[in-house]
Coordinates of C-alpha atoms in Angstrom, one line a residue:
Chain A
M4 CA -0.1 0.0 0.1
S5 CA 1.5 3.5 -0.6
T6 CA -1.0 5.6 0.4
I7 CA 0.4 8.9 1.6
A8 CA -0.5 8.9 5.4
P9 CA -3.5 11.6 5.6
T10 CA -3.6 14.9 7.4
I11 CA -5.7 14.5 10.8
T12 CA -4.1 17.8 13.1
L13 CA -4.3 18.6 16.5
Q14 CA -6.4 21.3 15.9
E15 CA -9.1 19.1 14.3
I16 CA -8.9 16.8 17.1
E17 CA -9.8 20.0 19.9
E18 CA -12.6 20.7 17.5
A19 CA -13.9 17.1 17.5
A20 CA -13.4 17.8 21.3
D21 CA -15.5 21.1 22.3
R22 CA -17.7 19.2 19.2
I23 CA -18.3 16.0 21.0
R24 CA -18.1 17.3 24.7
P25 CA -21.2 18.2 25.6
H26 CA -22.5 14.2 24.6
V27 CA -19.4 11.7 26.4
H28 CA -18.5 12.1 29.3
S29 CA -14.6 12.9 30.5
T30 CA -13.7 9.7 32.0
P31 CA -11.5 9.6 34.8
L32 CA -7.8 8.6 34.9
L33 CA -7.1 6.7 37.7
S34 CA -4.2 5.3 39.8
N35 CA -3.7 1.9 42.0
K36 CA -1.4 0.8 44.3
T37 CA -1.6 -2.7 43.7
L38 CA -0.8 -2.0 40.3
N39 CA 1.9 0.1 41.2
R40 CA 3.7 -2.5 43.5
L41 CA 3.2 -4.9 40.8
S42 CA 4.6 -3.4 38.2
G43 CA 6.4 -1.1 39.4
G44 CA 5.5 2.0 37.7
S45 CA 4.0 4.6 38.2
L46 CA 0.5 3.7 36.3
F47 CA -2.8 6.0 35.2
L48 CA -5.6 4.5 34.4
K49 CA -7.8 6.3 31.4
C50 CA -11.0 4.8 32.5
E51 CA -13.2 4.7 28.7
N52 CA -14.7 1.7 30.1
F53 CA -17.0 4.0 31.9
Q54 CA -17.4 5.9 29.0
K55 CA -20.7 6.1 27.1
G56 CA -21.4 2.5 25.4
G57 CA -18.9 1.5 27.3
A58 CA -16.0 1.8 25.0
F59 CA -14.1 4.9 23.4
K60 CA -15.6 4.4 20.0
A61 CA -18.7 6.9 21.1
R62 CA -16.4 9.7 20.8
G63 CA -15.4 9.1 17.4
A64 CA -19.1 8.2 16.4
T65 CA -20.3 11.6 18.1
N66 CA -17.4 13.5 16.1
A67 CA -18.6 11.3 12.4
V68 CA -22.6 12.3 13.7
L69 CA -22.5 15.8 14.7
Q70 CA -21.2 16.4 11.1
L71 CA -23.4 14.6 9.1
S72 CA -25.7 18.0 7.2
E73 CA -29.1 17.6 7.8
E74 CA -30.7 15.6 4.6
Q75 CA -27.6 13.0 5.7
K76 CA -28.9 13.0 9.3
Q77 CA -32.9 12.4 8.3
N78 CA -31.7 9.4 6.3
G79 CA -29.9 8.2 9.4
V80 CA -26.3 5.9 9.6
V81 CA -25.0 2.7 8.8
T82 CA -21.9 0.4 9.8
H83 CA -20.8 -3.2 10.0
S84 CA -19.6 -4.2 13.9
S85 CA -20.0 -7.2 15.8
G86 CA -19.3 -4.6 18.8
N87 CA -18.1 -1.2 20.5
H88 CA -18.3 0.4 17.5
A89 CA -22.1 -0.9 16.7
Q90 CA -22.6 0.3 20.3
A91 CA -21.9 3.7 20.1
L92 CA -23.2 4.4 16.5
A93 CA -26.7 2.9 17.9
L94 CA -26.7 5.7 21.0
V95 CA -25.4 8.2 19.7
A96 CA -28.1 8.3 16.9
Q97 CA -31.1 7.4 19.4
S98 CA -29.3 10.7 21.4
Q99 CA -29.6 12.7 18.4
N100 CA -32.5 11.1 17.0
I101 CA -31.5 9.5 13.4
P102 CA -32.7 6.1 12.1
A103 CA -28.9 3.3 12.6
Y104 CA -28.6 0.4 10.7
I105 CA -27.0 -2.0 11.9
V106 CA -25.3 -5.1 10.1
M107 CA -24.2 -7.6 13.0
P108 CA -23.2 -11.3 12.0
Q109 CA -25.3 -14.4 13.2
G110 CA -24.3 -15.3 16.3
A111 CA -22.7 -12.2 17.3
V112 CA -22.8 -12.0 21.4
A113 CA -26.2 -11.4 22.5
A114 CA -25.4 -8.7 25.1
K115 CA -24.3 -6.8 22.5
K116 CA -27.2 -7.2 20.4
R117 CA -29.4 -7.0 23.0
A118 CA -27.4 -3.5 23.7
V119 CA -27.7 -2.1 20.1
A120 CA -31.5 -3.1 20.4
G121 CA -32.0 -1.0 23.2
Y122 CA -30.6 2.2 22.0
G123 CA -33.6 2.0 19.4
A124 CA -31.0 1.0 15.9
T125 CA -32.1 -2.0 13.2
I126 CA -30.0 -4.7 13.3
I127 CA -29.8 -6.8 10.2
E128 CA -28.4 -9.9 10.1
C129 CA -25.8 -11.3 8.0
E130 CA -23.5 -14.3 7.5
P131 CA -20.5 -14.0 9.9
N132 CA -17.6 -12.8 7.8
L133 CA -16.4 -9.5 7.0
L134 CA -17.2 -10.0 3.4
A135 CA -20.7 -11.0 4.0
R136 CA -20.8 -8.0 6.6
Q137 CA -20.0 -5.0 3.4
E138 CA -21.8 -6.5 0.6
M139 CA -24.9 -6.1 3.5
A140 CA -24.0 -2.7 4.6
K141 CA -23.7 -1.7 1.1
K142 CA -27.2 -2.9 0.1
V143 CA -28.5 -1.4 3.1
K144 CA -26.8 2.6 2.3
Q145 CA -28.6 1.8 -1.2
E146 CA -31.7 1.2 -0.1
T147 CA -31.7 3.8 2.6
N148 CA -29.5 6.3 1.4
A149 CA -27.6 6.2 5.0
T150 CA -24.2 7.1 5.7
F151 CA -21.5 4.5 6.2
I152 CA -19.6 5.2 9.3
H153 CA -16.5 3.1 9.1
P154 CA -15.2 2.1 12.3
Y155 CA -12.0 3.6 12.3
D156 CA -10.9 4.4 8.6
N157 CA -12.9 8.1 8.6
K158 CA -11.0 11.0 10.0
Q159 CA -14.0 11.9 11.9
I160 CA -14.0 8.9 13.9
I161 CA -9.8 9.5 14.0
A162 CA -10.3 12.9 15.5
G163 CA -13.2 11.8 18.3
Q164 CA -10.8 9.1 19.1
G165 CA -7.8 11.4 20.0
T166 CA -9.2 13.1 22.0
V167 CA -8.7 10.5 25.0
A168 CA -5.0 11.5 24.5
L169 CA -6.0 15.5 25.0
E170 CA -8.3 14.1 28.3
M171 CA -5.3 12.3 29.9
L172 CA -2.7 14.8 29.4
T173 CA -4.9 17.7 30.8
Q174 CA -5.5 15.6 33.9
N175 CA -1.5 14.8 34.2
P176 CA 0.4 16.6 31.9
A177 CA 3.4 14.6 33.3
L178 CA 2.7 11.2 31.5
K179 CA 5.5 10.5 29.3
T180 CA 4.2 6.8 27.4
I181 CA 1.1 6.1 26.8
V182 CA -0.2 2.4 26.0
V183 CA -2.8 1.8 23.9
P184 CA -4.7 -1.3 22.3
I185 CA -4.8 -1.9 18.8
G186 CA -8.0 -2.7 16.6
G187 CA -8.3 -1.5 13.6
G188 CA -6.3 1.5 15.0
G189 CA -8.8 4.4 15.1
L190 CA -7.9 4.8 18.6
V191 CA -3.9 4.7 18.6
C192 CA -3.8 7.0 15.5
G193 CA -6.4 9.9 17.2
V194 CA -3.7 9.8 20.8
A195 CA -0.6 9.2 18.9
I196 CA -1.4 12.8 17.0
A197 CA -3.3 14.3 19.8
A198 CA 0.0 13.0 22.3
K199 CA 2.6 14.0 19.8
A200 CA 1.3 17.0 18.8
T201 CA 1.0 18.3 22.5
C202 CA 4.0 16.6 24.3
P203 CA 7.0 15.6 21.3
D204 CA 8.5 13.8 23.4
I205 CA 6.0 10.9 24.5
R206 CA 6.1 7.5 23.8
I207 CA 3.2 5.4 22.1
I208 CA 3.2 2.3 22.5
G209 CA 0.5 -0.1 20.9
V210 CA -0.2 -3.4 22.2
E211 CA -1.9 -5.9 19.4
P212 CA -3.0 -9.9 20.8
A213 CA -0.3 -12.4 19.5
G214 CA -3.5 -13.8 17.5
A215 CA -4.0 -10.7 16.1
A216 CA -1.0 -8.8 15.1
D217 CA -1.5 -7.2 11.7
A218 CA 0.1 -3.8 12.8
F219 CA 2.9 -5.1 15.1
E220 CA 3.9 -8.0 11.7
S221 CA 3.6 -4.9 9.4
L222 CA 5.8 -2.5 11.5
Q223 CA 8.1 -5.2 11.7
S224 CA 8.1 -5.5 8.4
G225 CA 7.6 -2.2 6.9
T226 CA 5.0 -3.2 4.9
F227 CA 1.2 -3.4 5.0
V228 CA 0.2 -6.7 6.4
P229 CA -4.0 -7.1 6.3
S230 CA -5.4 -9.3 9.5
T231 CA -6.3 -13.1 7.7
D232 CA -7.9 -14.7 10.4
P233 CA -7.5 -13.3 13.9
Q234 CA -7.9 -15.5 16.8
T235 CA -8.1 -14.2 20.2
V236 CA -10.0 -13.9 23.1
A237 CA -9.6 -9.5 22.9
D238 CA -12.7 -9.5 20.8
G239 CA -12.3 -5.8 19.7
L240 CA -9.2 -6.0 18.8
R241 CA -10.5 -8.7 16.4
A242 CA -10.2 -6.1 13.4
S243 CA -6.6 -4.8 10.6
T244 CA -5.6 -1.3 10.4
G245 CA -7.0 0.1 7.4
E246 CA -5.4 2.1 4.7
L247 CA -6.2 5.5 6.5
T248 CA -4.8 3.8 10.1
W249 CA -1.8 2.0 8.7
P250 CA 0.5 5.1 7.7
L251 CA -0.3 6.7 10.5
I252 CA 1.1 3.9 12.9
Q253 CA 3.6 3.4 11.0
K254 CA 3.9 8.0 11.1
Y255 CA 3.4 7.9 15.1
V256 CA 3.7 4.7 16.9
D257 CA 7.4 4.0 18.4
Q258 CA 7.0 0.5 19.3
I259 CA 4.1 -2.4 19.2
I260 CA 4.4 -4.8 21.6
T261 CA 2.3 -8.7 21.5
V262 CA 0.5 -10.2 24.1
T263 CA -0.8 -13.8 24.2
D264 CA -4.2 -15.0 25.1
E265 CA -3.5 -15.8 28.8
K266 CA -1.5 -13.3 29.9
I267 CA -4.7 -10.9 28.4
M268 CA -6.8 -13.0 30.8
D269 CA -4.6 -13.1 33.9
S270 CA -4.5 -9.1 33.5
L271 CA -7.9 -8.6 33.1
R272 CA -8.6 -10.7 36.5
L273 CA -5.9 -8.7 38.7
V274 CA -7.3 -6.0 36.9
W275 CA -11.2 -7.2 38.4
E276 CA -9.8 -8.5 41.3
R277 CA -7.7 -5.0 42.6
T278 CA -9.6 -2.5 41.0
K279 CA -13.1 -3.3 40.6
L280 CA -12.9 -2.2 37.5
L281 CA -15.0 -4.0 34.8
I282 CA -12.5 -4.5 31.8
E283 CA -13.1 -6.4 28.6
P284 CA -10.2 -8.6 27.7
S285 CA -8.6 -5.5 24.9
S286 CA -8.6 -3.5 27.3
A287 CA -6.1 -5.7 29.7
T288 CA -3.9 -6.2 26.8
V289 CA -2.3 -2.7 28.1
V290 CA -1.8 -4.6 31.5
A291 CA -0.5 -7.1 29.8
A292 CA 1.7 -5.4 28.0
L293 CA 4.1 -4.2 31.5
E294 CA 5.3 -7.6 32.1
S295 CA 6.4 -8.5 28.4
P296 CA 10.3 -8.6 27.8
D297 CA 9.8 -5.9 25.2
F298 CA 8.7 -3.3 27.7
P299 CA 11.4 -0.5 27.5
K300 CA 11.9 -0.3 31.5
E301 CA 13.2 3.3 31.3
C302 CA 9.0 3.9 30.9
L303 CA 8.7 2.3 34.3
E304 CA 10.9 5.1 35.8
E305 CA 8.4 7.6 34.6
P306 CA 3.9 8.0 34.8
I307 CA 2.8 6.1 32.3
G308 CA -0.9 6.3 31.0
L309 CA -2.7 3.1 29.9
I310 CA -6.2 3.1 27.9
L311 CA -8.8 0.8 29.3
S312 CA -10.4 1.1 25.9
G313 CA -13.6 -0.7 27.4
G314 CA -15.8 -2.6 29.3
N315 CA -18.2 -4.5 26.8
V316 CA -17.7 -8.1 28.7
D317 CA -19.3 -11.2 27.7
L318 CA -20.3 -12.4 31.0
E319 CA -22.1 -15.1 29.6
N320 CA -19.0 -17.1 28.4
L321 CA -16.2 -15.8 30.7
V322 CA -13.4 -18.0 30.4
W323 CA -10.7 -18.1 33.4
N324 CA -7.9 -19.9 32.9
S325 CA -8.0 -22.8 34.8
K326 CA -4.4 -23.1 35.8
K327 CA -5.7 -20.7 38.8
Chain B
M23 CA -32.6 -8.9 74.5
S24 CA -32.9 -6.0 76.3
T25 CA -29.4 -4.3 76.1
I26 CA -30.3 -0.3 76.3
A27 CA -28.9 1.3 73.1
P28 CA -25.0 2.3 73.2
T29 CA -24.8 6.2 72.5
I30 CA -22.5 6.5 69.2
T31 CA -22.8 10.0 68.5
L32 CA -22.4 12.1 65.4
Q33 CA -19.5 13.8 67.0
E34 CA -17.8 10.2 67.4
I35 CA -18.2 9.7 63.7
E36 CA -16.6 12.8 62.6
E37 CA -14.1 12.5 65.0
A38 CA -13.3 9.2 62.9
A39 CA -13.8 11.0 59.7
D40 CA -10.7 13.2 60.4
R41 CA -9.0 10.1 62.1
I42 CA -9.4 8.0 59.4
R43 CA -9.2 10.6 56.3
P44 CA -5.3 10.2 55.7
H45 CA -5.4 6.4 55.2
V46 CA -8.9 5.5 53.9
H47 CA -10.5 7.2 50.2
S48 CA -12.9 9.2 49.9
T49 CA -15.0 7.1 47.5
P50 CA -17.1 8.7 44.5
L51 CA -20.7 8.8 44.1
L52 CA -21.9 7.9 40.3
S53 CA -24.4 8.4 39.2
N54 CA -25.8 6.2 35.6
K55 CA -28.4 6.8 33.2
T56 CA -29.8 3.4 32.1
L57 CA -29.9 2.4 36.1
N58 CA -32.2 5.8 36.9
R59 CA -34.3 4.9 33.9
L60 CA -35.4 1.6 34.5
S61 CA -35.9 2.8 38.6
G62 CA -37.2 5.8 37.8
G63 CA -35.3 7.3 40.4
S64 CA -32.3 9.6 41.0
L65 CA -29.8 7.4 42.0
F66 CA -26.2 7.9 43.7
L67 CA -24.2 5.5 43.8
K68 CA -21.6 4.6 47.3
C69 CA -18.5 3.0 45.7
E70 CA -17.2 1.6 48.3
N71 CA -15.9 -1.3 46.3
F72 CA -13.3 1.3 45.0
Q73 CA -12.3 2.0 48.9
K74 CA -8.6 -0.1 50.1
G75 CA -9.2 -3.5 50.9
G76 CA -12.7 -3.5 48.3
A77 CA -15.0 -2.8 51.0
F78 CA -16.7 -0.4 53.6
K79 CA -14.8 -2.4 56.5
A80 CA -11.5 -0.9 56.0
R81 CA -12.8 2.0 57.9
G82 CA -14.1 1.0 60.7
A83 CA -10.6 -0.8 60.6
T84 CA -8.7 1.8 60.5
N85 CA -10.7 3.5 63.2
A86 CA -10.1 0.9 65.5
V87 CA -6.4 0.3 64.8
L88 CA -5.5 3.9 65.2
Q89 CA -6.7 3.8 68.7
L90 CA -4.8 1.0 69.8
S91 CA -2.6 1.8 72.7
E92 CA 0.7 1.6 71.9
E93 CA 1.5 -1.4 74.1
Q94 CA -1.3 -2.8 72.5
K95 CA -0.2 -2.0 68.9
Q96 CA 2.5 -4.4 70.0
N97 CA 1.0 -6.7 70.2
G98 CA -1.5 -6.9 67.6
V99 CA -5.1 -7.2 66.6
V100 CA -7.0 -10.4 65.7
T101 CA -10.4 -11.4 64.5
H102 CA -12.5 -14.3 62.7
S103 CA -13.8 -13.2 59.3
S104 CA -13.9 -15.1 56.0
G105 CA -14.5 -12.0 54.3
N106 CA -14.0 -8.4 53.5
H107 CA -13.3 -7.4 57.5
A108 CA -10.1 -10.0 57.7
Q109 CA -9.2 -8.0 54.6
A110 CA -9.4 -4.8 56.0
L111 CA -8.7 -5.1 59.2
A112 CA -4.8 -7.4 57.5
L113 CA -4.3 -4.2 55.2
V114 CA -5.0 -1.5 58.2
A115 CA -2.3 -3.2 60.4
Q116 CA 0.3 -4.1 57.6
S117 CA -0.1 -0.1 56.9
Q118 CA 0.3 0.9 60.9
N119 CA 3.2 -2.1 61.4
I120 CA 1.4 -4.2 63.6
P121 CA 0.9 -8.2 64.1
A122 CA -3.0 -9.4 62.6
Y123 CA -4.2 -13.2 63.1
I124 CA -7.3 -13.8 61.2
V125 CA -8.6 -16.6 61.7
M126 CA -10.6 -18.1 58.5
P127 CA -12.7 -20.9 58.3
Q128 CA -11.5 -24.0 56.0
G129 CA -13.1 -23.8 52.7
A130 CA -12.8 -19.9 52.5
V131 CA -12.9 -18.3 49.4
A132 CA -9.3 -18.0 47.7
A133 CA -8.9 -15.7 46.4
K134 CA -9.7 -13.7 50.2
K135 CA -7.0 -15.7 51.6
R136 CA -4.6 -14.6 48.8
A137 CA -5.3 -11.1 49.9
V138 CA -5.3 -11.4 53.4
A139 CA -2.1 -13.6 53.2
G140 CA -1.0 -10.9 51.0
Y141 CA -1.3 -8.1 53.0
G142 CA 1.2 -10.1 55.7
A143 CA -1.7 -11.7 58.0
T144 CA -1.2 -14.7 59.6
I145 CA -3.4 -16.6 58.8
I146 CA -5.2 -19.3 61.2
E147 CA -7.3 -21.9 59.8
C148 CA -10.2 -23.2 61.9
E149 CA -13.9 -25.3 61.5
P150 CA -15.6 -23.9 59.1
N151 CA -18.6 -22.6 62.0
L152 CA -19.4 -19.8 64.1
L153 CA -18.4 -21.6 67.4
A154 CA -15.0 -22.9 66.3
R155 CA -14.2 -19.3 65.0
Q156 CA -15.2 -17.9 67.6
E157 CA -13.2 -20.1 70.1
M158 CA -10.0 -20.1 67.8
A159 CA -9.9 -16.5 68.2
K160 CA -10.7 -16.6 71.6
K161 CA -7.3 -19.3 71.8
V162 CA -5.2 -16.9 69.7
K163 CA -5.8 -14.1 71.7
Q164 CA -4.6 -15.3 75.1
E165 CA -1.7 -16.7 73.1
T166 CA -0.3 -13.5 71.4
N167 CA -2.2 -10.8 73.9
A168 CA -3.2 -9.1 70.4
T169 CA -6.4 -7.4 70.3
F170 CA -9.8 -9.0 69.3
I171 CA -11.7 -6.6 66.9
H172 CA -14.9 -7.4 66.1
P173 CA -16.3 -7.2 62.5
Y174 CA -19.5 -4.6 63.9
D175 CA -20.2 -5.2 67.6
N176 CA -18.2 -2.3 68.6
K177 CA -18.6 1.1 68.7
Q178 CA -15.5 2.5 66.8
I179 CA -15.9 0.2 63.9
I180 CA -19.3 1.5 64.1
A181 CA -18.4 5.6 64.4
G182 CA -15.9 4.2 61.7
Q183 CA -18.6 2.8 58.8
G184 CA -20.4 6.2 59.6
T185 CA -18.7 7.9 57.8
V186 CA -19.7 6.5 54.5
A187 CA -22.7 8.7 55.4
L188 CA -20.9 12.1 56.2
E189 CA -19.2 11.4 53.2
M190 CA -22.1 11.1 50.8
L191 CA -23.8 14.1 52.3
T192 CA -21.1 16.2 52.0
Q193 CA -21.2 14.3 48.5
N194 CA -24.7 15.2 47.9
P195 CA -26.3 17.2 50.4
A196 CA -30.0 16.2 48.3
L197 CA -30.1 12.8 49.6
K198 CA -33.8 12.1 50.7
T199 CA -33.3 8.1 51.6
I200 CA -30.6 6.2 51.9
V201 CA -29.9 1.8 51.2
V202 CA -28.1 -0.1 53.2
P203 CA -27.2 -3.9 52.9
I204 CA -27.1 -5.6 56.3
G205 CA -25.0 -7.9 57.6
G206 CA -24.2 -8.0 61.0
G207 CA -25.2 -4.2 60.8
G208 CA -21.5 -2.0 62.0
L209 CA -22.5 -0.3 58.3
V210 CA -26.3 0.3 58.4
C211 CA -26.4 1.6 62.4
G212 CA -23.3 3.8 61.7
V213 CA -25.0 5.1 58.2
A214 CA -28.3 5.7 60.3
I215 CA -27.1 7.7 62.9
A216 CA -24.3 9.8 61.3
A217 CA -27.1 10.8 58.5
K218 CA -30.5 11.4 60.8
A219 CA -28.0 13.6 63.2
T220 CA -27.2 15.3 59.7
C221 CA -30.8 15.4 58.3
P222 CA -33.6 14.1 60.8
D223 CA -36.2 13.6 57.7
I224 CA -34.1 10.9 55.6
R225 CA -35.3 7.7 55.7
I226 CA -32.7 4.4 56.0
I227 CA -34.2 1.4 54.4
G228 CA -31.9 -1.9 55.1
V229 CA -31.8 -4.4 52.8
E230 CA -31.4 -8.3 53.8
P231 CA -31.1 -11.4 51.5
A232 CA -34.1 -13.4 52.1
G233 CA -32.1 -16.5 53.3
A234 CA -30.3 -14.1 55.8
A235 CA -33.2 -11.6 56.9
D236 CA -32.6 -12.2 60.5
A237 CA -32.9 -8.4 61.3
F238 CA -36.2 -8.1 58.7
E239 CA -37.6 -10.5 61.2
S240 CA -36.6 -8.9 64.6
L241 CA -38.1 -5.5 63.3
Q242 CA -41.0 -7.5 62.0
S243 CA -41.6 -9.2 65.3
G244 CA -40.0 -6.6 68.0
T245 CA -37.8 -8.9 69.4
F246 CA -34.1 -10.1 68.1
V247 CA -34.2 -12.9 66.6
P248 CA -30.7 -14.3 65.7
S249 CA -29.4 -15.8 62.7
T250 CA -29.2 -19.7 62.8
D251 CA -28.6 -21.2 58.9
P252 CA -28.2 -18.1 56.6
Q253 CA -28.3 -19.1 53.2
T254 CA -27.5 -16.3 50.3
V255 CA -25.3 -16.0 47.7
A256 CA -24.1 -12.5 49.0
D257 CA -21.9 -14.1 51.5
G258 CA -20.9 -10.6 53.1
L259 CA -24.2 -10.8 54.5
R260 CA -24.1 -13.8 56.2
A261 CA -23.7 -12.6 59.7
S262 CA -26.6 -11.9 62.4
T263 CA -26.9 -8.9 64.1
G264 CA -25.2 -8.4 67.1
E265 CA -25.9 -7.2 70.3
L266 CA -24.6 -3.1 70.0
T267 CA -26.0 -3.3 66.1
W268 CA -29.6 -5.0 67.0
P269 CA -30.7 -2.4 69.4
L270 CA -29.1 0.4 66.9
I271 CA -31.2 -1.1 63.9
Q272 CA -34.5 -1.1 66.0
K273 CA -34.0 2.8 66.9
Y274 CA -32.4 3.9 63.7
V275 CA -33.3 1.7 60.6
D276 CA -37.1 3.1 59.0
Q277 CA -37.6 -0.2 57.4
I278 CA -35.8 -3.6 56.2
I279 CA -36.7 -4.9 52.6
T280 CA -35.3 -8.8 51.5
V281 CA -34.1 -9.8 48.0
T282 CA -34.7 -13.0 47.1
D283 CA -30.2 -14.4 45.7
E284 CA -32.1 -14.8 42.2
K285 CA -32.9 -11.2 42.2
I286 CA -29.2 -10.3 43.6
M287 CA -27.5 -11.6 41.4
D288 CA -29.9 -10.3 38.4
S289 CA -29.0 -6.6 39.8
L290 CA -25.3 -7.9 40.4
R291 CA -25.4 -8.8 36.3
L292 CA -27.0 -5.2 35.5
V293 CA -24.8 -3.0 37.6
W294 CA -21.8 -5.0 35.5
E295 CA -22.9 -4.5 32.3
R296 CA -24.4 -1.2 32.4
T297 CA -21.9 0.6 34.7
K298 CA -18.5 -1.7 35.0
L299 CA -18.5 -0.9 38.6
L300 CA -17.4 -4.2 39.7
I301 CA -19.7 -5.1 42.8
E302 CA -20.0 -8.5 45.3
P303 CA -23.4 -9.4 45.5
S304 CA -23.7 -7.7 49.0
S305 CA -23.4 -5.1 47.4
A306 CA -26.3 -5.7 44.4
T307 CA -29.0 -6.2 47.2
V308 CA -29.9 -2.5 47.1
V309 CA -30.5 -2.3 43.8
A310 CA -32.3 -5.1 43.7
A311 CA -34.6 -3.4 46.5
L312 CA -35.3 -0.9 44.3
E313 CA -37.9 -3.4 42.4
S314 CA -39.1 -5.0 45.3
P315 CA -42.9 -4.1 45.8
D316 CA -42.1 -3.1 49.6
F317 CA -40.4 -0.5 47.9
P318 CA -41.7 2.9 48.8
K319 CA -42.7 3.9 45.9
E320 CA -42.7 7.9 47.3
C321 CA -38.4 7.8 47.7
L322 CA -37.9 7.4 44.0
E323 CA -39.3 10.9 43.8
E324 CA -36.0 12.2 45.8
P325 CA -32.3 11.5 45.2
I326 CA -31.5 8.4 46.7
G327 CA -28.2 7.1 47.8
L328 CA -27.1 3.4 47.2
I329 CA -24.3 1.9 48.9
L330 CA -22.4 -0.4 46.9
S331 CA -20.8 -2.2 50.0
G332 CA -18.1 -4.1 48.1
G333 CA -16.5 -5.4 45.3
N334 CA -14.7 -8.7 46.3
V335 CA -16.0 -11.1 44.5
D336 CA -15.2 -15.0 44.0
L337 CA -14.4 -14.7 40.8
E338 CA -13.5 -18.7 40.4
N339 CA -17.0 -19.3 41.5
L340 CA -19.5 -17.0 39.0
V341 CA -22.7 -18.3 38.9
W342 CA -25.3 -16.5 36.7
N343 CA -28.9 -17.4 36.4
S344 CA -29.3 -19.9 33.4
K345 CA -32.3 -18.5 32.5
K346 CA -30.8 -15.6 30.3

């Protein structure tokens, strides 16, 4: 892929922050003694699990929806997603009183379907594969004239997600590292652009599950490696980085660390037990990364921000490691 | 029982607040749109699950330990508990650098044992019944000269737990009702005394699991009915009210509502899913109470404080209702 990195500016992210402020939560940045003791670092947990809809996704979705024209708003929005973007878009559409059409794969987690339906969106089922999802979304778009809102390969979405970093650096200007999970890359790109424009020396560390390490492999090889068959317990991170996000990752992310599903679930459990924050496996990756031999130990000497990206857990199918 | 209600004054609770302030967290009082919508009320959740040691118990334990003489501190403290009081006392003892001896029944939850041991306390195992626990604690006390700190039938403990109400009414002076779980009664008594001394018209509603409803039965019959064989998923509420707490409950608590284990687990799951707060079953009772036909509907017209008493869940043995 030879896309030129698109320009998303600090100004666009600051404008997004002003735009979405009345509609989303400013989430707390918490510390926890036990996690500090175990990691040897000074950690600050950005609790996007407390965000509306249970994940950071409400930021980007709100930023995109609020920029629709009146005519576009009448026709509503469409996306395909089995997860947090679906919930966020449905929630924002409801609050703006516009129609939302969400293409969800058959077999999607019941709790997520319940939440999407609870926000008043129309759910359209399709075969559980990416092609079928894309085709169905296209069909819905043609039939309804709804605007397609991509979960991450969309400048307004990326700018919205970048507001997480602006908030963190206001809450603690001393942060020298931010650790971010990478799925499609919308969050890490927005955060990296916002953080580096504000604090040029800040280090951005992305984290991927070992079974969905397309960005890691792309960064290692210097060329875009799309995700083909992601296998990980972190359901929010099964997406492939895209045409917009990959060049931005290459440009702005300092390092990507991979973590195994076992370490993700160990960390999830640690966070649940010791912080009482209900986070989803995607969020636990950033805690697991601290234990990786690849994690730069010098980062532990100064304040580190960890983005707990969401808390939408499938409570019906929790799997703990049996070794405990 | 014809005990005269002991005097615990607002001043003692205010002094406890000053005493423990440097050692415990001031926990947040949060609201949640979904819970408000579902209940039709204006709810304020006091997050004692974020308290040190994961439960309100750190307040009372800190208040008691800080009032020990230097000689008493050298000999340390002893208690019997399978749960949150054990963790809290161990934690406070560690922070004060004094020995703690915790009598725990065989078969106590592994996570709780891990936490107690992690705080550096000495765990002494005993047979899993109340008599064995009391006998073993007595024996340890004789051998070590440690001071016995009862989990609730202790004025300093009750005064410490009462600081929860002072904090809530500072955070939201408009609260007209406080809903509190009842186990041994230390929390509800401290809260009721503090709240009514501050706002005489405030209503205090206690909640008990249907399978551990000794305070409810006592209040109904007007005479003390001790708990004999409590059966409930809310492990923190299996205690019997005591000589100190029962007369105070009779004097200060306006109403007690009972909730079934099924409703408790439904509410726990609702809170987890929609607020991302990891709470234990004892905490979920106060949310379940809102749905009870016995809950006074007029209370929903003004702000209600709900005390989420703790978040120490046995993650290894989570049981969901199968009907979902």
